[in-house]
Coordinates of C-alpha atoms in Angstrom, one line a residue:
X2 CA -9.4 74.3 -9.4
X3 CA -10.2 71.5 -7.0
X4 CA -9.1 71.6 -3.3
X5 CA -9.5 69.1 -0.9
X6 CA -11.5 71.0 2.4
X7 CA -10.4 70.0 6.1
X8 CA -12.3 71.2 8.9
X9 CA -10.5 73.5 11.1
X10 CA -11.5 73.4 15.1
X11 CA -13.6 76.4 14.6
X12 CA -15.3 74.5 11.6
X13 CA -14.0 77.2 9.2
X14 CA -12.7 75.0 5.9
X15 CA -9.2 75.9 4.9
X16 CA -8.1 75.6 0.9
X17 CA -5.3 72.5 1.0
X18 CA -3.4 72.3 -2.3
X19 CA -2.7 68.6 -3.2
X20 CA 1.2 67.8 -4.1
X21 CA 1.2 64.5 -6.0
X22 CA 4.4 62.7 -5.6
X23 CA 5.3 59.7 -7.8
X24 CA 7.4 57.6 -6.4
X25 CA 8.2 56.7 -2.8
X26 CA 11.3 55.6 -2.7
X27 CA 14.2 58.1 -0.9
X28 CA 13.9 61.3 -3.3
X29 CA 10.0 60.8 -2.9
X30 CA 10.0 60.4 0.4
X31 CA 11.9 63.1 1.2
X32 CA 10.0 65.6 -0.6
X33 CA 7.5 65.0 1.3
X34 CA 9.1 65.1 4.6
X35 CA 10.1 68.4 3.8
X36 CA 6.9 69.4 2.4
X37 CA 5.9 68.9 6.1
X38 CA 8.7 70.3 8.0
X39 CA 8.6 73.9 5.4
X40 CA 4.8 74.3 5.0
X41 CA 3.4 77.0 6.7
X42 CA -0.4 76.3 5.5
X43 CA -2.6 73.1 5.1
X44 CA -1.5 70.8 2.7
X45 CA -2.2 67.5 1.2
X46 CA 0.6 64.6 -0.1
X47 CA -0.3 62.2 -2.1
X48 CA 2.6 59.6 -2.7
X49 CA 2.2 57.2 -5.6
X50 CA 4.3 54.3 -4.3
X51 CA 4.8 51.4 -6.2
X52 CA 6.7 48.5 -7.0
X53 CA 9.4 48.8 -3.1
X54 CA 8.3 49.2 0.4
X55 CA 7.2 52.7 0.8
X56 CA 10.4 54.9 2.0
X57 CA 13.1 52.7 1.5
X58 CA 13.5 52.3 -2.6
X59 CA 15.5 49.9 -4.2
X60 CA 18.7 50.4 -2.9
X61 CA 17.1 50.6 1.1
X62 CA 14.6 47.4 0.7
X63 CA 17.3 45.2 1.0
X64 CA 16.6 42.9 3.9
X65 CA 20.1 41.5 3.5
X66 CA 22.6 42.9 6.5
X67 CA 25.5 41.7 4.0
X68 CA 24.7 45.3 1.9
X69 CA 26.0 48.1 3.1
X70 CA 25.9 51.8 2.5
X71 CA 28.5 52.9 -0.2
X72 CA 29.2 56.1 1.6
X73 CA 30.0 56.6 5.8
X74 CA 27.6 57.4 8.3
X75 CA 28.8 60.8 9.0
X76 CA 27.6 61.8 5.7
X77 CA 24.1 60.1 5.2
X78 CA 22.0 62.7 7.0
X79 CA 18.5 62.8 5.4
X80 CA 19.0 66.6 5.6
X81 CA 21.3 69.2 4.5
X82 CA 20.7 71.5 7.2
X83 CA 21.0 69.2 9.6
X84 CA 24.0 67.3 8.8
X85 CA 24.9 65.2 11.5
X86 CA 20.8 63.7 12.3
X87 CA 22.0 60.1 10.6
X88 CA 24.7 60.2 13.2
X89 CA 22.4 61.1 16.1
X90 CA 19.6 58.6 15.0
X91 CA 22.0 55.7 15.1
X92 CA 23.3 56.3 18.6
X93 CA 19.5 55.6 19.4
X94 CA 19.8 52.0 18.8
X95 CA 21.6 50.1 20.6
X96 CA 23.8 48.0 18.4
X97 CA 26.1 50.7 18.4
X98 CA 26.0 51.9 21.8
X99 CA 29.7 49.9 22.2
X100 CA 31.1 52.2 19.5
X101 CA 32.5 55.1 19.9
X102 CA 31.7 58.6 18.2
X103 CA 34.5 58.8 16.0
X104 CA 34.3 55.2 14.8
X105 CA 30.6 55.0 14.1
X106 CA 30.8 58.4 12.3
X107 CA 33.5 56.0 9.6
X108 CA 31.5 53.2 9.9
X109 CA 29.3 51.8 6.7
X110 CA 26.0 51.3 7.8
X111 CA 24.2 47.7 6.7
X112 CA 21.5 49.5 4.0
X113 CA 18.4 47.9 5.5
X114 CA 19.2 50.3 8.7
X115 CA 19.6 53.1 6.4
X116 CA 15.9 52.1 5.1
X117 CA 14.9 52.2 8.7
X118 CA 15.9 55.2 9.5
X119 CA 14.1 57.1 5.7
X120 CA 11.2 55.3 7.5
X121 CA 11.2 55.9 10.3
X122 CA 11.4 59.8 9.5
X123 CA 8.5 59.4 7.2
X124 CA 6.3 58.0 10.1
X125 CA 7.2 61.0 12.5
X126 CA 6.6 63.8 9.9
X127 CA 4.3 62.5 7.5
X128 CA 2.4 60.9 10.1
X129 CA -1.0 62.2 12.5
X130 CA 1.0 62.2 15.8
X131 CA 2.2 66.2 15.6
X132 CA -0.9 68.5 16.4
X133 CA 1.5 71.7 14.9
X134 CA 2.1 69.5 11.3
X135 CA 0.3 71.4 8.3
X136 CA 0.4 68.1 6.1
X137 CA -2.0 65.7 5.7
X138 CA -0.3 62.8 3.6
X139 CA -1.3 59.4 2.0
X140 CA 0.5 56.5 0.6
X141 CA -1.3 54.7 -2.3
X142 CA 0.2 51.7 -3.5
X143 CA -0.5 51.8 -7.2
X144 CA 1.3 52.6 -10.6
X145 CA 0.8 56.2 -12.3
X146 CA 0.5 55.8 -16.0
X147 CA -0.1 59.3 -17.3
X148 CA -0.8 62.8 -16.2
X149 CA -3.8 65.1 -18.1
X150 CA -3.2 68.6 -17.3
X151 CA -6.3 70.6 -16.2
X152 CA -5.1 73.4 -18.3
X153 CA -6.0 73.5 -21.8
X154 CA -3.2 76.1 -23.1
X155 CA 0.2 75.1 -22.9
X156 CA 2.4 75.9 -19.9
X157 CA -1.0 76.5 -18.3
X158 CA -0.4 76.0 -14.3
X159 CA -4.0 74.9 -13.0
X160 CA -2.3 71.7 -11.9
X161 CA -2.8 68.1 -13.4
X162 CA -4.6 64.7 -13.2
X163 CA -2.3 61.6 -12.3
X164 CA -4.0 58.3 -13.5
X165 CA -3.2 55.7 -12.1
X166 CA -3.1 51.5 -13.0
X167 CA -5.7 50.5 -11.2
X168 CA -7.0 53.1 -8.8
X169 CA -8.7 56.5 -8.6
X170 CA -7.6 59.4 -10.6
X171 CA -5.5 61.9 -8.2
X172 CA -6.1 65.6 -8.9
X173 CA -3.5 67.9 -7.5
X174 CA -2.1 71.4 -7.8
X175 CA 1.9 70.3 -8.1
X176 CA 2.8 66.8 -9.2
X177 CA 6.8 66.0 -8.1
X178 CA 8.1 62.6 -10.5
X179 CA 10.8 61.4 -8.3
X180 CA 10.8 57.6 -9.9
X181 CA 14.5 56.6 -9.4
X182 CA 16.1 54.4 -11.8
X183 CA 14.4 52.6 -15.2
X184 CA 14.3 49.0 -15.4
X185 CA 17.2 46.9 -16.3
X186 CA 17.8 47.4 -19.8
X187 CA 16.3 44.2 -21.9
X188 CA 19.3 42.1 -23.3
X189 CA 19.0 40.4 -26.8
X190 CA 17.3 37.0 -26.4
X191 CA 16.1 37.9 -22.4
X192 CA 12.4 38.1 -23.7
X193 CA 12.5 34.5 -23.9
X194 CA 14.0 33.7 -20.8
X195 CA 11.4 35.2 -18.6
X196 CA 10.1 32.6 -17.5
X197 CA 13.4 30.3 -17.1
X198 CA 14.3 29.7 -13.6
X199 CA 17.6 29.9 -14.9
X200 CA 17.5 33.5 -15.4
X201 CA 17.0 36.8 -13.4
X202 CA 16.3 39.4 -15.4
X203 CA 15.7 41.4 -11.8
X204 CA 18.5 41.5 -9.3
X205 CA 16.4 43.0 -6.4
X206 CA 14.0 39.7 -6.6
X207 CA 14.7 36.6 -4.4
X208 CA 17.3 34.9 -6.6
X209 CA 19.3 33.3 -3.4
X210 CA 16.4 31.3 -2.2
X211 CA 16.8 29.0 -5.4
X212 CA 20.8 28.3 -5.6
X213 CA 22.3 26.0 -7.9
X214 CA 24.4 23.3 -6.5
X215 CA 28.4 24.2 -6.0
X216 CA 29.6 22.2 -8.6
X217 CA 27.4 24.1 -11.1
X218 CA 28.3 27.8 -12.3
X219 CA 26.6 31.3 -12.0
X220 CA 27.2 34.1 -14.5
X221 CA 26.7 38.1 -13.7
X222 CA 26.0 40.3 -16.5
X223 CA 27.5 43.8 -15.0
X224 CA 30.5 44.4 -12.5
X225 CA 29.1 47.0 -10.5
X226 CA 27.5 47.9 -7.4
X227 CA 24.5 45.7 -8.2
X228 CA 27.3 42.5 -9.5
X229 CA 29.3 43.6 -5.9
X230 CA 25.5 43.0 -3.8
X231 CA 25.3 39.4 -6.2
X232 CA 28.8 38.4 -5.3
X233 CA 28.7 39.6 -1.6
X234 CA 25.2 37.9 -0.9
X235 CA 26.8 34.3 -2.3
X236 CA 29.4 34.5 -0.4
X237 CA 27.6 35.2 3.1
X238 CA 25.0 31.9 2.4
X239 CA 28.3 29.8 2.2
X240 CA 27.8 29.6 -1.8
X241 CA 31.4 28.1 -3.0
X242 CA 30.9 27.6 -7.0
X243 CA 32.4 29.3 -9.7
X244 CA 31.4 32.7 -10.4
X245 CA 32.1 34.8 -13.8
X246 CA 31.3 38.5 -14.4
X247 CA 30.7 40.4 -17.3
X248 CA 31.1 43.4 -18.7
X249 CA 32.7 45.7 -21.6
X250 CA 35.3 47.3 -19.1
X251 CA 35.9 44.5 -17.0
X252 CA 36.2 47.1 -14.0
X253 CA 35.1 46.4 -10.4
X254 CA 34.3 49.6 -8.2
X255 CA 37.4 50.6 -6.0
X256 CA 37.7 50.3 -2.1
X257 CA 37.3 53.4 0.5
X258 CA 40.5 54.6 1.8
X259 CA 42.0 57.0 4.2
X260 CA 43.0 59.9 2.7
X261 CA 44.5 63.3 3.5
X262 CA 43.5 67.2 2.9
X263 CA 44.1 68.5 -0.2
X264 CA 43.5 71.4 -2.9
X265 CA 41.0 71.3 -5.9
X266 CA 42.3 69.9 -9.2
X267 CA 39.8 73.1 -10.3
X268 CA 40.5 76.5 -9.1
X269 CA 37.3 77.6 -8.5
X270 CA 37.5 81.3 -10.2
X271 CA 34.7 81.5 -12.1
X272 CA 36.5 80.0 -15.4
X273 CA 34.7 78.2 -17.7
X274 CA 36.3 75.4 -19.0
X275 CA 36.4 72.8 -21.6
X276 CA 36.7 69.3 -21.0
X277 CA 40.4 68.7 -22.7
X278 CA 41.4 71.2 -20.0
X279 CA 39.5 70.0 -17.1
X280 CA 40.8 66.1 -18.3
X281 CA 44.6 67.9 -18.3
X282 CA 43.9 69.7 -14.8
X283 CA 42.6 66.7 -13.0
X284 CA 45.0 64.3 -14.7
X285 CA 48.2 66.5 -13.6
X286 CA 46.3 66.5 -9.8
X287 CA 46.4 62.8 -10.0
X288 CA 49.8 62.3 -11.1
X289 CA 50.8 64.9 -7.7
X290 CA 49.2 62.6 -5.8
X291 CA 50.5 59.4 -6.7
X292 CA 54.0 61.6 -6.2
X293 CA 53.3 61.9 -2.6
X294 CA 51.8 58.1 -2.4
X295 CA 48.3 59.1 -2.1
X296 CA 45.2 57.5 -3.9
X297 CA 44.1 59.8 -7.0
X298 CA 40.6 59.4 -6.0
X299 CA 41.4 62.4 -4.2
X300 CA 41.2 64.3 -7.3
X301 CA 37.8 63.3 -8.0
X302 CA 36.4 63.6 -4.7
X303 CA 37.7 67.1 -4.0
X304 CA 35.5 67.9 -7.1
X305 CA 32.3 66.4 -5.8
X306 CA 30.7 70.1 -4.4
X307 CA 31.5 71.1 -8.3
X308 CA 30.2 68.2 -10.6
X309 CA 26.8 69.2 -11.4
X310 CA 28.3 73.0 -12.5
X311 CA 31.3 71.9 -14.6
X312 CA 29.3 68.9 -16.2
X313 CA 26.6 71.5 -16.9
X314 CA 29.0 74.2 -18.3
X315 CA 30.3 71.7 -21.0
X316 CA 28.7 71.6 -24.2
X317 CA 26.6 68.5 -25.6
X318 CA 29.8 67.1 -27.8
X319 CA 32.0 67.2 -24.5
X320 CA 29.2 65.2 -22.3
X321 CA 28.9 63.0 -24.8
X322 CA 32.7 62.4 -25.2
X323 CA 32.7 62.2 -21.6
X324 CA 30.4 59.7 -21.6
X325 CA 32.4 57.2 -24.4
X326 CA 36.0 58.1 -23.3
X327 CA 35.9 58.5 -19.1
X328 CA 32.9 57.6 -17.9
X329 CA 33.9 54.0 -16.9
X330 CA 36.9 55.2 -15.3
X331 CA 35.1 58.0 -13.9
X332 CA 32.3 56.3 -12.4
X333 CA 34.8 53.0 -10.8
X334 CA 36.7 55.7 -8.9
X335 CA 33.5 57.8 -7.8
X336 CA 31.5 55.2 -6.9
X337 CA 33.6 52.8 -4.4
X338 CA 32.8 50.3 -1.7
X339 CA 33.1 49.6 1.7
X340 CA 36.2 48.2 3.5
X341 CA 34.6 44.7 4.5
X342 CA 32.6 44.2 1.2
X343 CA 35.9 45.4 -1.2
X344 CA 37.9 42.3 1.2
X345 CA 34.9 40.0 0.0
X346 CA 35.2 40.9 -3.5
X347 CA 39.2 40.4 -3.3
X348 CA 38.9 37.3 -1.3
X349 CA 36.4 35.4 -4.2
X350 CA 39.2 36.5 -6.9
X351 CA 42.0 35.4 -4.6
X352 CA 40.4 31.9 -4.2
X353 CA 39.7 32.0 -8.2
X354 CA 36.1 31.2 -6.9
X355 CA 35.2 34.5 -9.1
X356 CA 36.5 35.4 -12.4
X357 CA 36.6 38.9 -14.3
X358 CA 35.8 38.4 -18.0
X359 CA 35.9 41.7 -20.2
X360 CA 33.4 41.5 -22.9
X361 CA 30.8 43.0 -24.8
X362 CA 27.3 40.8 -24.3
X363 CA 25.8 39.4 -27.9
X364 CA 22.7 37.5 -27.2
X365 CA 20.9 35.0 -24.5
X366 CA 19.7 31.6 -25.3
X367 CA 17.9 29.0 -23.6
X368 CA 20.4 25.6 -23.8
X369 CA 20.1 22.3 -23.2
X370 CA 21.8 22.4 -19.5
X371 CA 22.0 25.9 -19.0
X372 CA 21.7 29.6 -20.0
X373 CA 24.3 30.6 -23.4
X374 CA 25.8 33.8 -23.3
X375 CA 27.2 34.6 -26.7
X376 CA 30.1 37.8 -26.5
X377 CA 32.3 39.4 -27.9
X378 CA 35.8 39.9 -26.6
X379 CA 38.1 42.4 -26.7
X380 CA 40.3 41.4 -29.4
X381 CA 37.0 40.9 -31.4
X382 CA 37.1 37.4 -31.0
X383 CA 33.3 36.0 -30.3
X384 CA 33.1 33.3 -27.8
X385 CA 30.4 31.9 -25.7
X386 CA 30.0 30.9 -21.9
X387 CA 26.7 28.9 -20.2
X388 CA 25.7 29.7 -17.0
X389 CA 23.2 27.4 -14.5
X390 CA 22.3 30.3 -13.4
X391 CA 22.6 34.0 -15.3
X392 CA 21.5 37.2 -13.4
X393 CA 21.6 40.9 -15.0
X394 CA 23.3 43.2 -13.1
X395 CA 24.0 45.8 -16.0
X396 CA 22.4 48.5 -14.5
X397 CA 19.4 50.6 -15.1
X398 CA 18.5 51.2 -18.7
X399 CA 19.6 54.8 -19.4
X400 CA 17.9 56.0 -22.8
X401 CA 14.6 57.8 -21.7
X402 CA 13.2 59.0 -25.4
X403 CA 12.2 55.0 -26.2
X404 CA 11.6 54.1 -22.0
X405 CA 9.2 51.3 -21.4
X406 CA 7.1 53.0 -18.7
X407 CA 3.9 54.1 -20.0
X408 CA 4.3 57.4 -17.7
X409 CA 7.2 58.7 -19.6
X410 CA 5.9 57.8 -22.6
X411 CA 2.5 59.4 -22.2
X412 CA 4.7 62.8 -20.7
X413 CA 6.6 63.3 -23.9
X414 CA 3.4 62.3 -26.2
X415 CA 1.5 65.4 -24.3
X416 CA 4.5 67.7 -24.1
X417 CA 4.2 67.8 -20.7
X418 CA 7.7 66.5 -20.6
X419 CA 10.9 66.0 -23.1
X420 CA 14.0 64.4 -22.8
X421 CA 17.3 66.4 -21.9
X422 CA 20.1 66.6 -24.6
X423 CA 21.9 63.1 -23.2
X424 CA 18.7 61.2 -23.2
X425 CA 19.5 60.2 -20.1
X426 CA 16.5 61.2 -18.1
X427 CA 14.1 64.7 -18.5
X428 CA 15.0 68.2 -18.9
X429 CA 14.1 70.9 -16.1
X430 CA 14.8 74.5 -14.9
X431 CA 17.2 75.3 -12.8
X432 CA 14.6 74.8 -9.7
X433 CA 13.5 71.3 -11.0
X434 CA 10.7 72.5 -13.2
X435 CA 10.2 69.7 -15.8
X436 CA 10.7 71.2 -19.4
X437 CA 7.8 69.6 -21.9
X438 CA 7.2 70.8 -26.1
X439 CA 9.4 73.4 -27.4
X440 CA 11.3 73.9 -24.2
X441 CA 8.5 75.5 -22.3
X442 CA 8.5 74.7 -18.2
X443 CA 5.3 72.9 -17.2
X444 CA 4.7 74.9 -13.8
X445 CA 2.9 72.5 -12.2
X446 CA 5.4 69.5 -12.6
X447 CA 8.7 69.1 -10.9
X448 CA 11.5 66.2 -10.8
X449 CA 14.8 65.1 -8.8
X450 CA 16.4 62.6 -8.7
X451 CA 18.3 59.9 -11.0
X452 CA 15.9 61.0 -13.7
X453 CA 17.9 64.4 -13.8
X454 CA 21.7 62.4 -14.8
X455 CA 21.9 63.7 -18.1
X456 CA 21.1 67.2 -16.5
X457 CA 23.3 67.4 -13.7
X458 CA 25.4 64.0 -13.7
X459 CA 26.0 64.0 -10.4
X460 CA 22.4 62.6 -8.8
X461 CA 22.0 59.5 -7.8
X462 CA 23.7 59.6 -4.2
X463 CA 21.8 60.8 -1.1
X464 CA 24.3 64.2 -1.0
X465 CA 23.0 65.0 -3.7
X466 CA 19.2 63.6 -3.6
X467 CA 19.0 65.5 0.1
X468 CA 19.4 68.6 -1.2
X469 CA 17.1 68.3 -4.5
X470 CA 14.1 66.9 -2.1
X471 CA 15.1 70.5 0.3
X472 CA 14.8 72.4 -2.6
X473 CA 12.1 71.1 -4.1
X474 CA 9.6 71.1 -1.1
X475 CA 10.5 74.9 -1.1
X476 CA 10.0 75.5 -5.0
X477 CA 6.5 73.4 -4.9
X478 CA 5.5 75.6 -1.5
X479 CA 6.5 79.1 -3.7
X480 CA 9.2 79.9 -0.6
X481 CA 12.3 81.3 -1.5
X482 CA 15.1 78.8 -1.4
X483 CA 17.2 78.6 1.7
X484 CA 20.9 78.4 0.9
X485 CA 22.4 76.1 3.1
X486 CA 26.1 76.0 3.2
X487 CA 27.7 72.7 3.0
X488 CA 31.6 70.9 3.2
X489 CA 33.5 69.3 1.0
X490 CA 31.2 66.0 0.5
X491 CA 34.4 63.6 1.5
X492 CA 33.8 60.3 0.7
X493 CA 37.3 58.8 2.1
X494 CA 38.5 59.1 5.9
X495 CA 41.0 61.5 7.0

């Protein structure tokens, strides 16, 4: 087993364990904070980072002040044991020194500060400036590819070998996949279009430096988050054209709202429950609250503590009937916007600058004078729509057993890793082991993150993501977990 040797101050060397952690976006990141804050002996972090900036993601590279978090500031702390350091760390800068405690606790943060402050926290832990710190960490800016375990027997734990595109091998003792999101998924025809200016096959790319003229017309394939950050971004350059979204529920998410206390939809009595009678509970609870002229959201939201253990109590047939029957439904009440960005959104329809077209997306074709979308409708009907300027926002792809990235694919080829039942990201334990060939844990490989949906559902929101990077530092480190108790995870004001 190799160990990387650091020279104490009485020039004794000290074994340091190497944690490999792929990805460096939020999950990453904070894995390895905590790895710092919770290790008690020298270690070494090794962060594969590629594709973002290191520590903001995705979601937090946005240099656009326009996007703004999707949940308020009082509940955005990097830390579940520490649940109010978001707030704390704001009222250190002084754009908000004018607002009061109250207000900047409800207050949507622009994203881009959020990425600051992820950061921000891995330049004070992960960083050389604390004598006391245990960890000695490194970002390489590179794409991992494939892991060899060092082991030759299966469910061996003598660690693994992540290779990388274009750098050296890393050897380490625990190797933590917190990659996010896939890719877009490819549309039929988008091959061709990849190198049409016309098309954006990547939303996160500079797509607003390049505008079409006003009189000319831009199509969104999604009506999402990622469609709401298109739609938002046009409107705050002063873009006036015509504007038509796409997608099979023709569903745009729902505004935050003020809301009042309320009981769970789901007594929590240790029941378990199918999903006709959890539909039936939560459908009565919603119906109670429109009685009393209060949003049903509520329903949902009082349920968010509870997600990951009635979605993982239901059998495969009820997830995936979840999936075809409620999800969309689901997923527009759960995941809602800001105030100020749900006003832009309304505005653009008011103005009938943007239009909502429900419809299920054919093919892509290169035309004479602009991009052809061919669809379906919902009344079957096929019709077809050009676009001067056609950017997907359908989301990330979601199957995993066919995924383009060569590191999945080389996982499940070794057994080091296997799809869940959803094939909507990997199976693991219950302490984020990843489960490889004939459901047997590879020890040395762990995984949070969005990559666990089909596990747990509920993962893709930094509640959530806080508390999988806190738990995994302590699995990777061998501590016992620390049980932190937590509140209701209330996404509207009260």
């Amino acid at each position: 087993m190799r160990h990387v040797a650091l020279t104490s101050p009485l020039n004794r060397f000290v074994v340091m364990p190497t944690t490999a952690i792929i990805g460096g976006g939020f999950s990453g990141t904070l894995a390895a904070v905590n790895l710092a804050r919770f290790a008690t002996s020298p270690q070494r972090v090794v962060i594969v980072n590629s594709g973002r900036p290191f520590g903001r993601g995705t979601a937090y590279g946005t240099t656009r002040g326009e996007h703004l978090l999707n949940v308020a500031a009082r509940n955005m702390s990097a830390f579940p044991d520490q649940p109010t350091h978001f707030f704390e760390w704001l009222r250190s800068r002084s754009e908000f020194d004018a607002i009061d405690d109250h207000t900047l606790r409800e207050t949507f943060i622009p994203r881009r500060i959020f990425g600051d402050y992820v950061r921000g926290m891995a330049a004070h832990y992960l960083g050389t400036a604390d004598p006391r710190s245990h960890v000695q960490c490194e970002v390489v800016e590179d794409s991992a590819v494939d892991v060899i375990p060092r082991g030759v027997e299966p469910g061996s734990n003598q660690g693994g070998v992540v290779m990388l595109e274009k750098g050296e091998p890393i050897e380490a003792e625990s190797i933590l996949l917190a990659t996010g999101n896939q890719p877009p998924a490819g549309l039929p025809g988008a091959k061709k279009l990849a190198n049409d200016r016309r098309y954006c096959g990547n939303p996160w790319k500079d797509w607003h430096e390049n505008l079409p003229s006003e009189d000319q017309h831009i199509v969104i394939l999604g009506t999402g988050l990622t469609a709401v950050d298109v739609i938002v971004t046009l409107r705050n350059k002063g873009w006036n054209g015509k504007v038509t979204a796409i997608s099979r529920n023709g569903m745009l998410p729902q505004r935050h709202f003020r809301g009042i206390e309320w009981p769970h939809a789901v007594p929590d009595d240790g029941q378990t429950r199918s999903l006709k009678e959890l539909v039936k509970l939560i459908r009565s609870d919603c119906e109670r609250l429109r009685g009393v002229s209060q949003n049903p959201a509520i329903a949902v939201d009082k349920l968010r503590g509870r997600t990951q253990q009635l979605w993982k109590a239901l059998s495969l047939e009820e997830r995936q009937l979840f999936l075809k029957k409620y999800s969309a439904d689901w997923n527009v009440i759960r995941h809602r916007i800001a105030g100020p960005i749900h006003d832009a959104i309304t505005d653009a329809l008011d103005c009938g600058q943007l239009t909502i077209t429900p419809a299920t997306i054919e093919s892509l074709a290169s035309g004479e004078h602009g991009i052809e979308i061919q669809m379906v409708n919902r009344d079957g009907s096929s019709d077809r729509i050009e676009g001067d300027l056609v950017i997907n926002c359908t989301g990330p792809k979601s199957r995993f057993s066919d995924s383009a990235l060569p590191l999945y694919r080389n996982l499940f080829e070794r057994g080091l890793a296997q799809p869940d039942e959803m094939d909507m990201g990997i199976a693991v334990t219950d302490n984020f082991t990843v489960v490889g060939k004939d459901d047997t844990p590879t020890p040395f490989m762990y995984a949070i993150g969005p990559i666990l949906k089909g596990t747990l559902w509920e993962s893709i929101a930094v509640p959530e993501l806080r508390q999988q990077a806190y738990l995994v530092a302590q699995s990777i480190l061998h501590q016992e977990p620390v049980t932190v108790s937590s509140l209701d995870t209330t996404e509207y004001c009260i």
